[in-house]
mmCIF file of C-alpha atoms in Angstrom:
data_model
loop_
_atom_site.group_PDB
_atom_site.id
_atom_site.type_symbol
_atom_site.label_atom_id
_atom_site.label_comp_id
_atom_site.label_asym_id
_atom_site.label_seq_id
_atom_site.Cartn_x
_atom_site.Cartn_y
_atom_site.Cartn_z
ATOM 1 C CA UNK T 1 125.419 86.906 89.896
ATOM 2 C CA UNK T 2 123.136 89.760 88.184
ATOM 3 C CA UNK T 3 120.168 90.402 89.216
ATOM 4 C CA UNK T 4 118.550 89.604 86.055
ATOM 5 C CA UNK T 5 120.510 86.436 85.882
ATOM 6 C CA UNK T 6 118.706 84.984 89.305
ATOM 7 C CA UNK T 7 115.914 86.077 91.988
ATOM 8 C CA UNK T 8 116.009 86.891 95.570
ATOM 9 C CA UNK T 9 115.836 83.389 97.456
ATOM 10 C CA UNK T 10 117.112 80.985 94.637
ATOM 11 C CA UNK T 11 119.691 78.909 95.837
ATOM 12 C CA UNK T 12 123.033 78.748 94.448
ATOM 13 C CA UNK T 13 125.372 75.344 93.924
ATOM 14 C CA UNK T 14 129.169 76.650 93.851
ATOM 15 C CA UNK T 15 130.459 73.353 92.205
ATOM 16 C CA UNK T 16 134.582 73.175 91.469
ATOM 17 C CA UNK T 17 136.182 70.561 89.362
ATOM 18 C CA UNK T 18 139.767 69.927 89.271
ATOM 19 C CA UNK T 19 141.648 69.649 85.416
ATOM 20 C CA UNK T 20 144.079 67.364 84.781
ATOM 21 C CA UNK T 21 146.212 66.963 82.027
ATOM 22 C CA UNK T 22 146.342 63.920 79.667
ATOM 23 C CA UNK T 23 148.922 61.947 81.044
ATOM 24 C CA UNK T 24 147.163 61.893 84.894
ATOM 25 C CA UNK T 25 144.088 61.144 82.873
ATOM 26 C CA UNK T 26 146.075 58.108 81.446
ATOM 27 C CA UNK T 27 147.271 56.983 84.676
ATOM 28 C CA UNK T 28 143.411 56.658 85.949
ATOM 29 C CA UNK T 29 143.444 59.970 87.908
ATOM 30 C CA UNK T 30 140.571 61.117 88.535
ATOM 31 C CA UNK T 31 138.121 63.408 90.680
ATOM 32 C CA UNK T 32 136.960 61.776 93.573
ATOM 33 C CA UNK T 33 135.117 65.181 95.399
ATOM 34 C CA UNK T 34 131.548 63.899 96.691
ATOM 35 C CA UNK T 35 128.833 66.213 95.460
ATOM 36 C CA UNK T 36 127.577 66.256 99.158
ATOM 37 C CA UNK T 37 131.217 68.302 99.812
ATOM 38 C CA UNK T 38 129.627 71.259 97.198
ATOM 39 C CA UNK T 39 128.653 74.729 98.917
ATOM 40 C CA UNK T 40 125.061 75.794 98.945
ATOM 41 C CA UNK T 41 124.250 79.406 99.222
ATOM 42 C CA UNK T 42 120.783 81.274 99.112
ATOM 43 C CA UNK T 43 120.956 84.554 96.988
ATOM 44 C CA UNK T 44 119.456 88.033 98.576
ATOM 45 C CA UNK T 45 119.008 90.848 97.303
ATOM 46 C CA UNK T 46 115.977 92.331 99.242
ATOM 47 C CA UNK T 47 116.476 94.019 102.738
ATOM 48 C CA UNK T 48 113.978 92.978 105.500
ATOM 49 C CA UNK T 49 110.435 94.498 105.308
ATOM 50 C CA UNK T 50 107.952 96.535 108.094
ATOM 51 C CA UNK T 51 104.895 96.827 108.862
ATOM 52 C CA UNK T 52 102.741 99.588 111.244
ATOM 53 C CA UNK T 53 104.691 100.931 114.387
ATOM 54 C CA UNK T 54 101.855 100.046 116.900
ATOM 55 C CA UNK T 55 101.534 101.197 119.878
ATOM 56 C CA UNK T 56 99.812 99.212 122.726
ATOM 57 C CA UNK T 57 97.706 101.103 125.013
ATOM 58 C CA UNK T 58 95.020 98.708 127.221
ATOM 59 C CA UNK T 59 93.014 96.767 124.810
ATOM 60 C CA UNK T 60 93.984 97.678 121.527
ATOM 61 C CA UNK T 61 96.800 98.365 119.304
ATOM 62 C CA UNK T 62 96.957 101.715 117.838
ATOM 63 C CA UNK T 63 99.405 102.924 114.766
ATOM 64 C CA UNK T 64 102.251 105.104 116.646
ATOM 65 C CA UNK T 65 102.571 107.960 114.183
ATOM 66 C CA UNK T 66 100.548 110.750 115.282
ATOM 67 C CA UNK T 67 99.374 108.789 117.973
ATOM 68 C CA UNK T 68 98.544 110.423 121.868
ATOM 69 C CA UNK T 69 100.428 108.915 125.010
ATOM 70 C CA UNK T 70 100.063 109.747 128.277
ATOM 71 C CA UNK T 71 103.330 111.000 130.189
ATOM 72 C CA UNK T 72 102.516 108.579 133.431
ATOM 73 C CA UNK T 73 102.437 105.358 131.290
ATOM 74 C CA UNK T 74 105.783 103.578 129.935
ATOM 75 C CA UNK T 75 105.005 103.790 125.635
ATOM 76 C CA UNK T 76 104.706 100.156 124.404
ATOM 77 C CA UNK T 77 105.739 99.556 120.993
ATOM 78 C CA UNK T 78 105.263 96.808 118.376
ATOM 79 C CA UNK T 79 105.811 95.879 114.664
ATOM 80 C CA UNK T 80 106.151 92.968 112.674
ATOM 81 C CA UNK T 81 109.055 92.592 111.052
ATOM 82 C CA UNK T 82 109.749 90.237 107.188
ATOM 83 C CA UNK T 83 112.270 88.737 104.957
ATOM 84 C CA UNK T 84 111.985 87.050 102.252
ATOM 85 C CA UNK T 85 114.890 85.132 102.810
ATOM 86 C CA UNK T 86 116.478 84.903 106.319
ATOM 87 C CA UNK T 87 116.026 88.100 108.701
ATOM 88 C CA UNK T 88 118.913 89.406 110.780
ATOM 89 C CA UNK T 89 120.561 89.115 113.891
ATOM 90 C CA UNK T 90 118.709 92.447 115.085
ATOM 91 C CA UNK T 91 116.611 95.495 114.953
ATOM 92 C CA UNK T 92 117.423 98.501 116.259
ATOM 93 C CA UNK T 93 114.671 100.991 117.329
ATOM 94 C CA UNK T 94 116.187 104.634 117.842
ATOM 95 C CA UNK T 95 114.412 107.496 120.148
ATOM 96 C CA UNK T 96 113.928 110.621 121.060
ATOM 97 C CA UNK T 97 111.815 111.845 124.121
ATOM 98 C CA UNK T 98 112.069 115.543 123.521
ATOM 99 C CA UNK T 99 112.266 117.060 126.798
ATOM 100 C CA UNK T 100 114.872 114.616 127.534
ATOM 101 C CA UNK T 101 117.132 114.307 125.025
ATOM 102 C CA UNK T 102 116.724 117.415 123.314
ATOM 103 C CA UNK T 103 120.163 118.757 124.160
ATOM 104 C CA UNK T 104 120.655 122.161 122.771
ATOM 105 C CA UNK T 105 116.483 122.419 123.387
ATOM 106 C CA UNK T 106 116.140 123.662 119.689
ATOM 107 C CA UNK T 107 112.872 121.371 119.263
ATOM 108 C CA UNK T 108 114.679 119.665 116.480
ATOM 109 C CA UNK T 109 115.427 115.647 116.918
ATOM 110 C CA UNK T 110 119.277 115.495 115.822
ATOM 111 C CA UNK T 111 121.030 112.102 115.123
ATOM 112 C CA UNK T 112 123.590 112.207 117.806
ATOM 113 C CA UNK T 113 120.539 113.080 120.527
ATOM 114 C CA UNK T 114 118.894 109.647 119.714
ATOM 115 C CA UNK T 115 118.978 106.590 121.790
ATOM 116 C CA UNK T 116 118.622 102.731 121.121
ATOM 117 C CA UNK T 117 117.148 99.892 121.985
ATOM 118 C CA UNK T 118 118.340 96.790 120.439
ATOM 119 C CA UNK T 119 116.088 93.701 120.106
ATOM 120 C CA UNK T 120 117.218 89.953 118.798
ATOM 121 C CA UNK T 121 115.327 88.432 115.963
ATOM 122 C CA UNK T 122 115.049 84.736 115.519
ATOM 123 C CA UNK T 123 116.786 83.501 112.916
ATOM 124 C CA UNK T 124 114.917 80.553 111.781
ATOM 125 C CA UNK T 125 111.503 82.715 111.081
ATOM 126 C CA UNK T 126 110.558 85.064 108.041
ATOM 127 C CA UNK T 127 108.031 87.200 109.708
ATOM 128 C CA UNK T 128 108.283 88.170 113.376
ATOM 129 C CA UNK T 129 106.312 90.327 115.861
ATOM 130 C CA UNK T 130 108.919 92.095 117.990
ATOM 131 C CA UNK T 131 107.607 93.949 120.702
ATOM 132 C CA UNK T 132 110.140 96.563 122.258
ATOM 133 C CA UNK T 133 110.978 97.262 126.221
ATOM 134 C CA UNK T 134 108.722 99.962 127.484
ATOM 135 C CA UNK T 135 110.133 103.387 126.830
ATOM 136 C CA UNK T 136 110.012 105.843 130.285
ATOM 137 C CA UNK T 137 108.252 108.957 128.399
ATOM 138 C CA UNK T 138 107.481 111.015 131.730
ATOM 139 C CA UNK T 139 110.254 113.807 130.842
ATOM 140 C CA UNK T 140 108.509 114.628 127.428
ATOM 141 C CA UNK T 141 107.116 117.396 128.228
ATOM 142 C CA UNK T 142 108.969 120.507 127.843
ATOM 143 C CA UNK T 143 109.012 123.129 130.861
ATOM 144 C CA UNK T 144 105.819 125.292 129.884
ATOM 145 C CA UNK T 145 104.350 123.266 127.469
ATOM 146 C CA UNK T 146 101.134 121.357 127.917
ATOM 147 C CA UNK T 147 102.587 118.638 125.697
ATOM 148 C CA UNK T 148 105.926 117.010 123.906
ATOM 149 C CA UNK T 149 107.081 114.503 121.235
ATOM 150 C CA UNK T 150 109.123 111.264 120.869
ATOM 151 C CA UNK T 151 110.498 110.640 118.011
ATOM 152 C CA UNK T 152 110.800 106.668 116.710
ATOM 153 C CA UNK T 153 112.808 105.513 113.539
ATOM 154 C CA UNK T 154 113.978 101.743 112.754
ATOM 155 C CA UNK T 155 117.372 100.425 111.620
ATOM 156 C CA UNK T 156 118.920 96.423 111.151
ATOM 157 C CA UNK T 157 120.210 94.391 107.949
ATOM 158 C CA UNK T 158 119.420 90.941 107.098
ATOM 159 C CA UNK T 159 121.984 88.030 107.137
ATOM 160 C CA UNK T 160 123.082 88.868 103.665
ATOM 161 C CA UNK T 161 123.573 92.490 104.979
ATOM 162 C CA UNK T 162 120.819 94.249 103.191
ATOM 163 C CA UNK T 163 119.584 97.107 104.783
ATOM 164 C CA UNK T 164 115.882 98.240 106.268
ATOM 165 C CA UNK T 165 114.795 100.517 103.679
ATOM 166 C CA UNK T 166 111.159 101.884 105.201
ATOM 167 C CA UNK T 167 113.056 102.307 108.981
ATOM 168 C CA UNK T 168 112.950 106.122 108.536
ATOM 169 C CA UNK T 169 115.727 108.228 109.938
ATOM 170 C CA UNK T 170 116.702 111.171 112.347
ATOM 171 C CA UNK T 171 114.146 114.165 112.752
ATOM 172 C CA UNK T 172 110.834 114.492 113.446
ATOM 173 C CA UNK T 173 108.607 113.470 110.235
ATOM 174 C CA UNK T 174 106.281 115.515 108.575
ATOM 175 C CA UNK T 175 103.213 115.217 110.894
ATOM 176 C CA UNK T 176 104.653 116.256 113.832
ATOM 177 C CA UNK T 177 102.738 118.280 115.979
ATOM 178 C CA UNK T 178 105.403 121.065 116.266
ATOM 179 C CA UNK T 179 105.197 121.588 112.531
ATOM 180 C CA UNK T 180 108.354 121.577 112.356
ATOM 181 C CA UNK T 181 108.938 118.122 110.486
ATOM 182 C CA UNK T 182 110.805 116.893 107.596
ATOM 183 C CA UNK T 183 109.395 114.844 104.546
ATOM 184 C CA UNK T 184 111.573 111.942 105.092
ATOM 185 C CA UNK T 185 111.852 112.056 108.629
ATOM 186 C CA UNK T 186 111.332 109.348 111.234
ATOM 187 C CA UNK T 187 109.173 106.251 111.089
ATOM 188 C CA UNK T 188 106.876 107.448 113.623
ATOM 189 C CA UNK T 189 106.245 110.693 116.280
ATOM 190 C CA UNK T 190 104.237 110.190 119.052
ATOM 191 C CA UNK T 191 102.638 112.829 121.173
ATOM 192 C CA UNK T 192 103.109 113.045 125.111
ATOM 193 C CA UNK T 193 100.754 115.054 127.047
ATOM 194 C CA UNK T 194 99.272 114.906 130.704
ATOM 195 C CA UNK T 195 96.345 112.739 131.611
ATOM 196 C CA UNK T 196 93.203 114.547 131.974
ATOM 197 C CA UNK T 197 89.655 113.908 132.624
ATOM 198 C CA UNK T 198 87.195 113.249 129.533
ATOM 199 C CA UNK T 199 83.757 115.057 130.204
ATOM 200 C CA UNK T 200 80.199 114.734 129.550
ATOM 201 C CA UNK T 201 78.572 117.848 129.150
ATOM 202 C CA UNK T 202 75.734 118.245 131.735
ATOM 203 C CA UNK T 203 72.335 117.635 129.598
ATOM 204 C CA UNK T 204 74.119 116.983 126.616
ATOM 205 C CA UNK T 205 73.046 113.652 126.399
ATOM 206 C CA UNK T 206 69.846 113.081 123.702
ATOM 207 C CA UNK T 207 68.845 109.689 122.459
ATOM 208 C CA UNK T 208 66.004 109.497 119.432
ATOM 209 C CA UNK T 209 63.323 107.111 121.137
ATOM 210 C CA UNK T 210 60.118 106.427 120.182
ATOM 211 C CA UNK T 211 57.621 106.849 123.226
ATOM 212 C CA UNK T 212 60.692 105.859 124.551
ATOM 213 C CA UNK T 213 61.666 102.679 123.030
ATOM 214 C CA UNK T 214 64.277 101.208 120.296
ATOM 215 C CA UNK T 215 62.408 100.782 117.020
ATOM 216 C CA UNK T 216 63.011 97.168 115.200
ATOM 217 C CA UNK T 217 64.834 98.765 111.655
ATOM 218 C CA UNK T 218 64.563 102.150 112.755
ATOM 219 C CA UNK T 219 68.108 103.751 112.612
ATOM 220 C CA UNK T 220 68.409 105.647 115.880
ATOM 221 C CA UNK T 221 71.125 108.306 116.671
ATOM 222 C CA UNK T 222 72.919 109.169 120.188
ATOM 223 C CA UNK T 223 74.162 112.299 120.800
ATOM 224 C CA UNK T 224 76.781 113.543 123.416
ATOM 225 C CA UNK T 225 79.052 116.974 123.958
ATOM 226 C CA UNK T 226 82.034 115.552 125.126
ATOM 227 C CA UNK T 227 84.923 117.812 126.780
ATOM 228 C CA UNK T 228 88.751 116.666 126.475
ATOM 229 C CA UNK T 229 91.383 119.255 127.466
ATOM 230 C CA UNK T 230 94.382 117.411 125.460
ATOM 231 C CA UNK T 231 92.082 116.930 122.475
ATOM 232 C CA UNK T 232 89.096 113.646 121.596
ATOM 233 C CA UNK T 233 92.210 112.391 119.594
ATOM 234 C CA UNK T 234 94.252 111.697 122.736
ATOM 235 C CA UNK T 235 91.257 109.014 123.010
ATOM 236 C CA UNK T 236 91.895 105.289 122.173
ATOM 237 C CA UNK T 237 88.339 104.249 121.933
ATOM 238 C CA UNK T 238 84.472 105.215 122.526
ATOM 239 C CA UNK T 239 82.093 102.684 124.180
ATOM 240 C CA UNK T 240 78.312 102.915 123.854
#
């Protein structure tokens, strides 16, 4: 059918019918086929939908693109995944952990230097959370570089064989922190670097009190140099 002729998720009745000619008709023949015996099908015309790469450090989930990993931890990824008919069989999420898979060491994430990870999707559910295996990011960093990328992009069809269309695709996107990106790039690039100690400057600390107390309705401000060697954006959360 056209897709102005029907929407994505009505349901179709194929319903056949047998002719006969007049003298069958005469001689009481007739077309016994139960309707029960008539084919159902569901049209689709929309491939599956995404929602935000997450990644899961301790505590709280944090969008993956742009995000700041630490090499010692295995990356934890999640996204929720919709169709407005009947998902697929699978999702596919490709990598790249630059140090690792970066072949000809060009800094570039090529196609062929991707790898997969293949997770099943139920098939009786329109929207499902699918949460990845952990991804061993410890050889992201390049030799002489303080920090490295992976590189995360999406790929599946539905039942009906409609494609992911917001999966991205081979190379590192436009955010990148090698500037070296591409507009329609991968889904997601994640930043590697080494764990390091977050820092309170000595005497740094200054807290607007009163005689030293809180005021009821007063709006009081805290103030604190804080040292990171990999950047404050490399941290998940503040707690005061």
């Amino acid at each position: 059918p056209g897709g102005g002729d029907i929407s994505s998720g009505d349901e179709i009745r194929v319903v056949p019918f047998l002719e006969f000619s007049s003298d069958e008709l005469s001689n009481g023949v007739s077309d016994e086929t139960s309707v029960a015996n008539y084919p159902h099908f569901i049209f689709d015309s929309q491939g599956p939908t995404l929602g935000v790469l997450y990644t899961i450090p301790p505590g709280i989930h944090q969008p993956a693109d742009g995000h700041v990993w630490y090499e010692d931890n295995m990356l934890a990824l999640s996204i929720e995944v919709s169709d407005d008919v009947r998902q697929g069989e699978t999702l596919n999420l490709h990598y790249w952990v630059e140090a690792a898979d970066d072949v000809n060491s060009d800094g570039i994430a090529q196609g062929e230097e991707y790898r997969m990870l293949s997770e099943q999707l139920s098939l009786n559910s329109l929207n499902q959370i699918v949460d990845f295996p952990l991804i061993d990011v410890s050889m992201a960093i390049p030799e002489g570089r303080s920090w490295g990328e992976v590189s995360l992009w999406l790929s599946g069809d539905d039942l009906a064989g409609n494609p992911l269309t917001s999966g991205g695709a081979p190379g590192l996107g436009s955010g990148s922190g090698a500037g070296s990106g591409v507009e329609d790039g991968d889904l997601a690039t994640v930043r590697i670097t080494r764990d390091s100690q977050a820092e309170i400057e000595s005497g740094s600390v200054a807290f607007d009190l009163v005689n030293g107390q809180l005021l009821a309705g007063h709006k009081h401000t805290f103030t604190v140099i804080l040292e990171e060697q990999e950047g404050l954006d490399s941290l998940d959360r503040l707690v005061l």
